[in-house]
Amino acid sequence: MINKPKGTIDIRDYEARVWKYVEEVIDSVMEKYNYNYIRTPIFESTELFHRGIGNTTDIVTKETYDFKDRGDRNITLRPEGTAGVVRSYIENKMYGTHNLPVKVYYNGTMYRYERPQAGRYRELSQYGVEVLGSNDPMIDAEVISLAYNINKMLGLKDSIIHLNSLGDKESRDNYRQALKDYFKPHLDDLCDDCKERFSKNPLRIIDCKIDSKKDYFKDAPNILDYLNEASKGYFDKVCEYLDLLEVKYVIDPKIVRGLDYYNHTVFEIMIEDNNLALGGGGRYDNLVNELGGPKTPCVGYAVGLDRLVMTLINKKIKLPIKYNVDAFIMYVNEDEKKYAIYLSNMLRMSGFVVETEYTNRSLKSQFKRADYFKSKYLIILNSEDLNEGLITIKNNETKEEEKIMTEYLTYYFDEHIEDDKYECLEEQE
Ligand code: HAM
């Protein structure tokens, strides 16, 4: 037997339906906020991620799937979506248009060589948004409220945003120095990763899972004390707009994020009784420029779909997922079978969800199978009836049975099964 690779998952049955439903909600909310769907490649040149996410980050140093293709190019499977969107923005000169900011969203698989555990995989899926070309705190607040509202639409009432600001460069430089001064006497006691972070990226010491439990962490400098006037003013505005949007948040100076590109607003989307982040994001005003584009302020976030779906299932959130069929067509002999083939096609094209028999089961087993699919109606074909232009329909809930003229079947269903009909898309000119 060949097993799936470590850190990957098969999504099927009920979970797959939840997954599809979540994606539908995301698409529909994004439409309301006027964010355009974007699809960028799953693999990109290695350099994009090294320059984009940062050479000292865990993602780039330990977790990327890097390989050489047959043309000897250095390729990396994307570990996240932001760098690809920024590359696309620059390459397609989206900044050349008059409609800044560009507002896009994506949904797709990402790859990180992490130690697999619940909610942490090597192939993961994220949906995310990026807004390129505005430095108004209004857009930070919109992006955060978008994440919050999608959770709300899905029935997750207890989500809460953990919010922080990393300020501008001056504020961060001052904070970095303060961290170094503070942790220097403890350097020998820090974990190996933090010893390295101390010189390369001291901010990341703050969210270290191992060291943050140590006693002297309690009094470590707080970024919010190091924000200069401009950064503080920006952060206050984000908070003011979030209040207006009725987003539930707490200010959490421990949120520093694991990718290097952030400045000013950073946030994580949490569920109140759980400390696994559903998503995270923030402002990144220098990335477009660093990757060779014009200076473009940006903000965005990504949510892990695996974690989002897992949370909905674990919390037993009721979702309007259609899991029953409208009609199950039953037959026994070849003539009836031919009619079943014709009828299932006709009803499906009219918008009904139809199941039939494919393995010559007995009529009794077909009844059981119809129950398994929670079929609302049973269509029981019978050659004699068919010759007279009649068809037997049984309501599988009330068990009432009636014979109707075959040509009235779609009218009958139109009247009795009004819900959840599929819309037929008109071809656009
Ligand atoms: P991130 O915090 O690295 O941010 O990932 C966002 C979310 O992806 C996490 O909160 C988590 O739900 C999910 N995730 C990450 N790694 C895994 C994993 N190994 N298994 C399952 N889920 C995972 C970013 O990726 C940034 N690009 C977000 C962003 C967009 N910032 C600005 N724009």
mmCIF file of C-alpha atoms in Angstrom, residues 19 23 26 59 78-82 105-110 112 123-130 257 259 261 278-280 301-306:
data_model
loop_
_atom_site.group_PDB
_atom_site.id
_atom_site.type_symbol
_atom_site.label_atom_id
_atom_site.label_comp_id
_atom_site.label_asym_id
_atom_site.label_seq_id
_atom_site.Cartn_x
_atom_site.Cartn_y
_atom_site.Cartn_z
ATOM 1 C CA TRP A 19 -14.594 22.758 3.044
ATOM 2 C CA GLU A 23 -14.987 28.398 0.246
ATOM 3 C CA ILE A 26 -15.418 33.267 1.398
ATOM 4 C CA ILE A 59 10.011 29.533 7.106
ATOM 5 C CA ARG A 78 5.199 28.558 -2.114
ATOM 6 C CA PRO A 79 5.117 28.560 1.707
ATOM 7 C CA GLU A 80 2.643 31.484 1.704
ATOM 8 C CA GLY A 81 0.719 33.655 -0.733
ATOM 9 C CA THR A 82 1.874 37.226 -0.184
ATOM 10 C CA TYR A 105 -7.899 37.479 -2.525
ATOM 11 C CA TYR A 106 -6.638 33.950 -3.069
ATOM 12 C CA ASN A 107 -7.215 30.436 -1.875
ATOM 13 C CA GLY A 108 -4.775 27.609 -2.367
ATOM 14 C CA THR A 109 -2.227 25.135 -1.071
ATOM 15 C CA MET A 110 1.054 26.193 0.504
ATOM 16 C CA ARG A 112 6.039 24.157 4.714
ATOM 17 C CA GLU A 123 0.697 20.807 2.693
ATOM 18 C CA LEU A 124 -1.680 23.419 4.059
ATOM 19 C CA SER A 125 -4.344 25.601 2.518
ATOM 20 C CA GLN A 126 -4.826 29.288 3.070
ATOM 21 C CA TYR A 127 -7.270 31.854 1.905
ATOM 22 C CA GLY A 128 -5.874 35.345 2.085
ATOM 23 C CA VAL A 129 -6.266 38.926 0.970
ATOM 24 C CA GLU A 130 -3.776 41.560 -0.058
ATOM 25 C CA ARG A 257 4.687 37.600 13.445
ATOM 26 C CA LEU A 259 7.721 36.797 8.586
ATOM 27 C CA TYR A 261 8.066 41.985 5.939
ATOM 28 C CA LEU A 278 -6.595 30.661 12.710
ATOM 29 C CA GLY A 279 -4.855 33.334 10.722
ATOM 30 C CA GLY A 280 -2.563 36.300 10.779
ATOM 31 C CA TYR A 301 -3.731 38.491 6.001
ATOM 32 C CA ALA A 302 -4.125 34.758 5.487
ATOM 33 C CA VAL A 303 -6.258 32.221 7.322
ATOM 34 C CA GLY A 304 -5.432 28.514 7.438
ATOM 35 C CA LEU A 305 -8.396 26.720 5.886
ATOM 36 C CA ASP A 306 -7.392 23.441 7.532
#
